[in-house]
PDB file of C-alpha atoms in Angstrom:
ATOM      1  CA  UNK O   1      24.041  -2.922 -18.556  1.00  0.00           C
ATOM      2  CA  UNK O   2      24.816  -3.666 -15.533  1.00  0.00           C
ATOM      3  CA  UNK O   3      27.657  -5.543 -14.063  1.00  0.00           C
ATOM      4  CA  UNK O   4      28.255  -7.225 -10.449  1.00  0.00           C
ATOM      5  CA  UNK O   5      32.116  -6.294  -9.748  1.00  0.00           C
ATOM      6  CA  UNK O   6      31.961  -8.270  -6.736  1.00  0.00           C
ATOM      7  CA  UNK O   7      35.072  -9.545  -4.461  1.00  0.00           C
ATOM      8  CA  UNK O   8      35.152 -13.516  -5.376  1.00  0.00           C
ATOM      9  CA  UNK O   9      34.227 -14.812  -1.577  1.00  0.00           C
ATOM     10  CA  UNK O  10      37.223 -16.701  -0.138  1.00  0.00           C
ATOM     11  CA  UNK O  11      35.705 -20.017   0.876  1.00  0.00           C
ATOM     12  CA  UNK O  12      32.879 -20.776  -1.544  1.00  0.00           C
ATOM     13  CA  UNK O  13      31.728 -23.614   0.071  1.00  0.00           C
ATOM     14  CA  UNK O  14      31.237 -22.367   3.408  1.00  0.00           C
ATOM     15  CA  UNK O  15      28.185 -20.530   5.298  1.00  0.00           C
ATOM     16  CA  UNK O  16      28.179 -17.871   7.540  1.00  0.00           C
ATOM     17  CA  UNK O  17      27.649 -18.808  10.536  1.00  0.00           C
ATOM     18  CA  UNK O  18      23.933 -17.518  10.841  1.00  0.00           C
ATOM     19  CA  UNK O  19      23.506 -18.885   7.300  1.00  0.00           C
ATOM     20  CA  UNK O  20      25.174 -21.956   8.839  1.00  0.00           C
ATOM     21  CA  UNK O  21      22.605 -21.789  12.039  1.00  0.00           C
ATOM     22  CA  UNK O  22      19.816 -20.957   9.757  1.00  0.00           C
ATOM     23  CA  UNK O  23      20.345 -24.144   7.377  1.00  0.00           C
ATOM     24  CA  UNK O  24      20.817 -26.664  10.136  1.00  0.00           C
ATOM     25  CA  UNK O  25      17.345 -25.481  11.610  1.00  0.00           C
ATOM     26  CA  UNK O  26      15.869 -26.163   8.081  1.00  0.00           C
ATOM     27  CA  UNK O  27      17.410 -29.601   6.535  1.00  0.00           C
ATOM     28  CA  UNK O  28      20.582 -32.122   7.592  1.00  0.00           C
ATOM     29  CA  UNK O  29      23.362 -31.835   6.886  1.00  0.00           C
ATOM     30  CA  UNK O  30      26.332 -34.132   5.024  1.00  0.00           C
ATOM     31  CA  UNK O  31      29.265 -35.027   7.194  1.00  0.00           C
ATOM     32  CA  UNK O  32      31.925 -37.374   6.251  1.00  0.00           C
ATOM     33  CA  UNK O  33      33.548 -39.677   9.151  1.00  0.00           C
ATOM     34  CA  UNK O  34      36.509 -41.479   9.476  1.00  0.00           C
ATOM     35  CA  UNK O  35      38.407 -43.947  11.930  1.00  0.00           C
ATOM     36  CA  UNK O  36      41.930 -43.925  10.813  1.00  0.00           C
ATOM     37  CA  UNK O  37      43.501 -46.786  10.835  1.00  0.00           C
ATOM     38  CA  UNK O  38      47.107 -48.415  10.675  1.00  0.00           C
ATOM     39  CA  UNK O  39      47.031 -51.396   8.842  1.00  0.00           C
ATOM     40  CA  UNK O  40      49.797 -54.995   8.325  1.00  0.00           C
ATOM     41  CA  UNK O  41      50.783 -55.954   5.584  1.00  0.00           C
ATOM     42  CA  UNK O  42      47.860 -58.216   3.850  1.00  0.00           C
ATOM     43  CA  UNK O  43      45.567 -55.158   4.900  1.00  0.00           C
ATOM     44  CA  UNK O  44      44.453 -56.420   8.418  1.00  0.00           C
ATOM     45  CA  UNK O  45      43.992 -53.843  11.299  1.00  0.00           C
ATOM     46  CA  UNK O  46      46.074 -53.311  13.988  1.00  0.00           C
ATOM     47  CA  UNK O  47      45.224 -50.072  15.618  1.00  0.00           C
ATOM     48  CA  UNK O  48      42.750 -47.655  15.321  1.00  0.00           C
ATOM     49  CA  UNK O  49      42.978 -43.754  16.220  1.00  0.00           C
ATOM     50  CA  UNK O  50      40.154 -41.926  18.417  1.00  0.00           C
ATOM     51  CA  UNK O  51      40.297 -37.631  18.533  1.00  0.00           C
ATOM     52  CA  UNK O  52      40.060 -35.963  22.021  1.00  0.00           C
ATOM     53  CA  UNK O  53      38.612 -32.857  20.874  1.00  0.00           C
ATOM     54  CA  UNK O  54      37.409 -29.256  22.322  1.00  0.00           C
ATOM     55  CA  UNK O  55      32.935 -30.324  21.313  1.00  0.00           C
ATOM     56  CA  UNK O  56      31.578 -27.446  18.677  1.00  0.00           C
ATOM     57  CA  UNK O  57      28.833 -29.318  20.484  1.00  0.00           C
ATOM     58  CA  UNK O  58      28.365 -28.361  23.518  1.00  0.00           C
ATOM     59  CA  UNK O  59      32.166 -27.392  24.146  1.00  0.00           C
ATOM     60  CA  UNK O  60      33.076 -30.026  26.833  1.00  0.00           C
ATOM     61  CA  UNK O  61      36.535 -32.167  25.610  1.00  0.00           C
ATOM     62  CA  UNK O  62      35.522 -35.243  24.497  1.00  0.00           C
ATOM     63  CA  UNK O  63      36.369 -37.933  22.172  1.00  0.00           C
ATOM     64  CA  UNK O  64      35.803 -38.803  18.354  1.00  0.00           C
ATOM     65  CA  UNK O  65      36.286 -39.746  15.271  1.00  0.00           C
ATOM     66  CA  UNK O  66      37.755 -37.853  11.928  1.00  0.00           C
ATOM     67  CA  UNK O  67      34.922 -35.368  10.646  1.00  0.00           C
ATOM     68  CA  UNK O  68      33.450 -32.816   8.526  1.00  0.00           C
ATOM     69  CA  UNK O  69      30.786 -30.811   6.569  1.00  0.00           C
ATOM     70  CA  UNK O  70      30.883 -32.318   3.071  1.00  0.00           C
ATOM     71  CA  UNK O  71      30.939 -28.220   1.217  1.00  0.00           C
ATOM     72  CA  UNK O  72      29.271 -27.706  -1.397  1.00  0.00           C
ATOM     73  CA  UNK O  73      30.306 -28.471  -5.398  1.00  0.00           C
ATOM     74  CA  UNK O  74      32.933 -30.872  -2.751  1.00  0.00           C
ATOM     75  CA  UNK O  75      32.800 -34.384  -3.795  1.00  0.00           C
ATOM     76  CA  UNK O  76      32.828 -36.468  -1.459  1.00  0.00           C
ATOM     77  CA  UNK O  77      36.702 -37.988  -1.507  1.00  0.00           C
ATOM     78  CA  UNK O  78      38.504 -34.689  -1.821  1.00  0.00           C
ATOM     79  CA  UNK O  79      36.046 -34.031   2.074  1.00  0.00           C
ATOM     80  CA  UNK O  80      36.987 -36.824   3.562  1.00  0.00           C
ATOM     81  CA  UNK O  81      40.572 -36.410   2.571  1.00  0.00           C
ATOM     82  CA  UNK O  82      40.333 -32.769   3.719  1.00  0.00           C
ATOM     83  CA  UNK O  83      39.061 -33.525   6.624  1.00  0.00           C
ATOM     84  CA  UNK O  84      41.384 -36.077   7.616  1.00  0.00           C
ATOM     85  CA  UNK O  85      44.299 -33.814   6.875  1.00  0.00           C
ATOM     86  CA  UNK O  86      42.089 -30.954   9.016  1.00  0.00           C
ATOM     87  CA  UNK O  87      42.698 -33.087  12.066  1.00  0.00           C
ATOM     88  CA  UNK O  88      45.525 -35.227  11.539  1.00  0.00           C
ATOM     89  CA  UNK O  89      48.265 -33.195   9.622  1.00  0.00           C
ATOM     90  CA  UNK O  90      48.580 -33.422   6.011  1.00  0.00           C
ATOM     91  CA  UNK O  91      51.734 -36.055   7.203  1.00  0.00           C
ATOM     92  CA  UNK O  92      49.207 -38.385   8.030  1.00  0.00           C
ATOM     93  CA  UNK O  93      48.464 -39.739   4.198  1.00  0.00           C
ATOM     94  CA  UNK O  94      45.403 -41.180   3.810  1.00  0.00           C
ATOM     95  CA  UNK O  95      44.554 -43.771   1.734  1.00  0.00           C
ATOM     96  CA  UNK O  96      41.105 -43.731   0.812  1.00  0.00           C
ATOM     97  CA  UNK O  97      39.144 -46.255  -0.004  1.00  0.00           C
ATOM     98  CA  UNK O  98      38.601 -47.222  -4.458  1.00  0.00           C
ATOM     99  CA  UNK O  99      34.993 -47.313  -3.778  1.00  0.00           C
ATOM    100  CA  UNK O 100      32.758 -44.289  -2.122  1.00  0.00           C
ATOM    101  CA  UNK O 101      30.520 -47.197  -0.395  1.00  0.00           C
ATOM    102  CA  UNK O 102      30.492 -46.197   3.045  1.00  0.00           C
ATOM    103  CA  UNK O 103      30.974 -48.159   6.805  1.00  0.00           C
ATOM    104  CA  UNK O 104      27.495 -47.521   7.784  1.00  0.00           C
ATOM    105  CA  UNK O 105      25.697 -44.338   7.398  1.00  0.00           C
ATOM    106  CA  UNK O 106      24.726 -42.270  10.384  1.00  0.00           C
ATOM    107  CA  UNK O 107      21.746 -40.876  11.525  1.00  0.00           C
ATOM    108  CA  UNK O 108      22.342 -38.020  14.143  1.00  0.00           C
ATOM    109  CA  UNK O 109      18.825 -35.481  15.607  1.00  0.00           C
ATOM    110  CA  UNK O 110      19.167 -32.871  17.584  1.00  0.00           C
ATOM    111  CA  UNK O 111      17.195 -34.471  20.346  1.00  0.00           C
ATOM    112  CA  UNK O 112      18.263 -36.754  23.774  1.00  0.00           C
ATOM    113  CA  UNK O 113      16.298 -40.571  22.971  1.00  0.00           C
ATOM    114  CA  UNK O 114      14.890 -40.107  18.980  1.00  0.00           C
ATOM    115  CA  UNK O 115      17.908 -42.846  18.294  1.00  0.00           C
ATOM    116  CA  UNK O 116      21.579 -43.982  19.214  1.00  0.00           C
ATOM    117  CA  UNK O 117      23.680 -40.558  18.120  1.00  0.00           C
ATOM    118  CA  UNK O 118      22.942 -37.278  18.785  1.00  0.00           C
ATOM    119  CA  UNK O 119      23.868 -33.517  17.738  1.00  0.00           C
ATOM    120  CA  UNK O 120      22.857 -30.622  20.030  1.00  0.00           C
ATOM    121  CA  UNK O 121      23.238 -28.841  16.746  1.00  0.00           C
ATOM    122  CA  UNK O 122      21.781 -30.389  13.946  1.00  0.00           C
ATOM    123  CA  UNK O 123      19.658 -33.388  12.351  1.00  0.00           C
ATOM    124  CA  UNK O 124      22.689 -34.674  10.298  1.00  0.00           C
ATOM    125  CA  UNK O 125      23.726 -37.755   7.571  1.00  0.00           C
ATOM    126  CA  UNK O 126      27.471 -38.818   7.849  1.00  0.00           C
ATOM    127  CA  UNK O 127      28.544 -41.257   5.790  1.00  0.00           C
ATOM    128  CA  UNK O 128      31.367 -43.220   7.830  1.00  0.00           C
ATOM    129  CA  UNK O 129      34.875 -45.105   6.527  1.00  0.00           C
ATOM    130  CA  UNK O 130      37.309 -46.911   7.689  1.00  0.00           C
ATOM    131  CA  UNK O 131      40.059 -44.770   6.132  1.00  0.00           C
ATOM    132  CA  UNK O 132      44.521 -46.145   6.054  1.00  0.00           C
ATOM    133  CA  UNK O 133      47.386 -43.923   6.828  1.00  0.00           C
ATOM    134  CA  UNK O 134      50.654 -44.113   6.335  1.00  0.00           C
ATOM    135  CA  UNK O 135      52.431 -41.101   7.973  1.00  0.00           C
ATOM    136  CA  UNK O 136      53.078 -38.845  11.015  1.00  0.00           C
ATOM    137  CA  UNK O 137      49.714 -38.214  12.044  1.00  0.00           C
ATOM    138  CA  UNK O 138      49.829 -34.850  14.184  1.00  0.00           C
ATOM    139  CA  UNK O 139      46.263 -33.169  16.117  1.00  0.00           C
ATOM    140  CA  UNK O 140      45.109 -29.616  14.716  1.00  0.00           C
ATOM    141  CA  UNK O 141      42.603 -27.421  14.429  1.00  0.00           C
ATOM    142  CA  UNK O 142      40.378 -28.226  17.613  1.00  0.00           C
ATOM    143  CA  UNK O 143      41.994 -32.184  18.164  1.00  0.00           C
ATOM    144  CA  UNK O 144      44.293 -32.169  21.034  1.00  0.00           C
ATOM    145  CA  UNK O 145      45.274 -35.320  21.052  1.00  0.00           C
ATOM    146  CA  UNK O 146      45.445 -38.426  19.537  1.00  0.00           C
ATOM    147  CA  UNK O 147      45.233 -42.301  20.600  1.00  0.00           C
ATOM    148  CA  UNK O 148      45.715 -45.460  18.486  1.00  0.00           C
ATOM    149  CA  UNK O 149      44.327 -47.898  19.888  1.00  0.00           C
ATOM    150  CA  UNK O 150      43.867 -51.584  19.518  1.00  0.00           C
ATOM    151  CA  UNK O 151      40.394 -52.738  18.580  1.00  0.00           C
ATOM    152  CA  UNK O 152      40.182 -55.120  21.781  1.00  0.00           C
ATOM    153  CA  UNK O 153      41.932 -51.688  23.580  1.00  0.00           C
ATOM    154  CA  UNK O 154      38.297 -49.879  21.162  1.00  0.00           C
ATOM    155  CA  UNK O 155      36.004 -52.073  23.277  1.00  0.00           C
ATOM    156  CA  UNK O 156      36.067 -51.332  26.291  1.00  0.00           C
ATOM    157  CA  UNK O 157      32.862 -50.005  27.527  1.00  0.00           C
ATOM    158  CA  UNK O 158      34.647 -47.025  29.458  1.00  0.00           C
ATOM    159  CA  UNK O 159      36.333 -45.924  25.983  1.00  0.00           C
ATOM    160  CA  UNK O 160      32.663 -46.869  23.141  1.00  0.00           C
ATOM    161  CA  UNK O 161      30.548 -44.648  25.909  1.00  0.00           C
ATOM    162  CA  UNK O 162      33.274 -42.017  26.442  1.00  0.00           C
ATOM    163  CA  UNK O 163      32.552 -41.337  22.182  1.00  0.00           C
ATOM    164  CA  UNK O 164      30.967 -38.161  21.384  1.00  0.00           C
ATOM    165  CA  UNK O 165      26.633 -38.328  19.924  1.00  0.00           C
ATOM    166  CA  UNK O 166      26.864 -41.753  20.468  1.00  0.00           C
ATOM    167  CA  UNK O 167      29.918 -42.407  17.816  1.00  0.00           C
ATOM    168  CA  UNK O 168      30.887 -45.084  20.190  1.00  0.00           C
ATOM    169  CA  UNK O 169      27.996 -47.038  17.649  1.00  0.00           C
ATOM    170  CA  UNK O 170      29.566 -46.140  14.929  1.00  0.00           C
ATOM    171  CA  UNK O 171      33.840 -47.231  15.942  1.00  0.00           C
ATOM    172  CA  UNK O 172      31.520 -51.139  16.440  1.00  0.00           C
ATOM    173  CA  UNK O 173      29.999 -51.093  13.115  1.00  0.00           C
ATOM    174  CA  UNK O 174      33.230 -50.065  11.572  1.00  0.00           C
ATOM    175  CA  UNK O 175      36.115 -52.855  13.631  1.00  0.00           C
ATOM    176  CA  UNK O 176      32.878 -55.146  12.876  1.00  0.00           C
ATOM    177  CA  UNK O 177      33.262 -54.087   8.654  1.00  0.00           C
ATOM    178  CA  UNK O 178      36.721 -54.328   8.734  1.00  0.00           C
ATOM    179  CA  UNK O 179      37.170 -57.668  10.028  1.00  0.00           C
ATOM    180  CA  UNK O 180      38.902 -56.778  13.126  1.00  0.00           C
ATOM    181  CA  UNK O 181      36.350 -58.446  15.419  1.00  0.00           C
ATOM    182  CA  UNK O 182      33.380 -61.161  15.027  1.00  0.00           C
TER     183      UNK O 182
END
């Protein structure tokens, strides 16, 4: 009888860099994306948050949304919570949606021009949510800055075009879904 005395993986949902690169070349990867929001007492959107970060795809500094992978054996709700905390800090206090129906489903392709959304690393599918946050947001890890914008400011073509990988389209859909624009 043989027994296994392996050391448990400290990050059981993570793939090694090699395994992740291999997986990205073969199957779509599932992500969650969140548009952080400040809402009034009636739940009306007043401001949305946009991150400034170093792009993992290009290494350039770009505007983007809160985003990250859904790990193996991780619920979508847990992935949203973890990625919001990863990007905005533990005191952001997100109010996760009661239902996990996303604002939209985004599909990223590794080749430009195939679809409006582009990620040179992989074919990816993202569930996109608007998530109100009530606490203090302090960008962490590769997030350099969080900028709060009114819906009108967020619709500026210069900002929408500056969002990484075509995410300006997602931001417009999120604003329309929230009723902030018609």
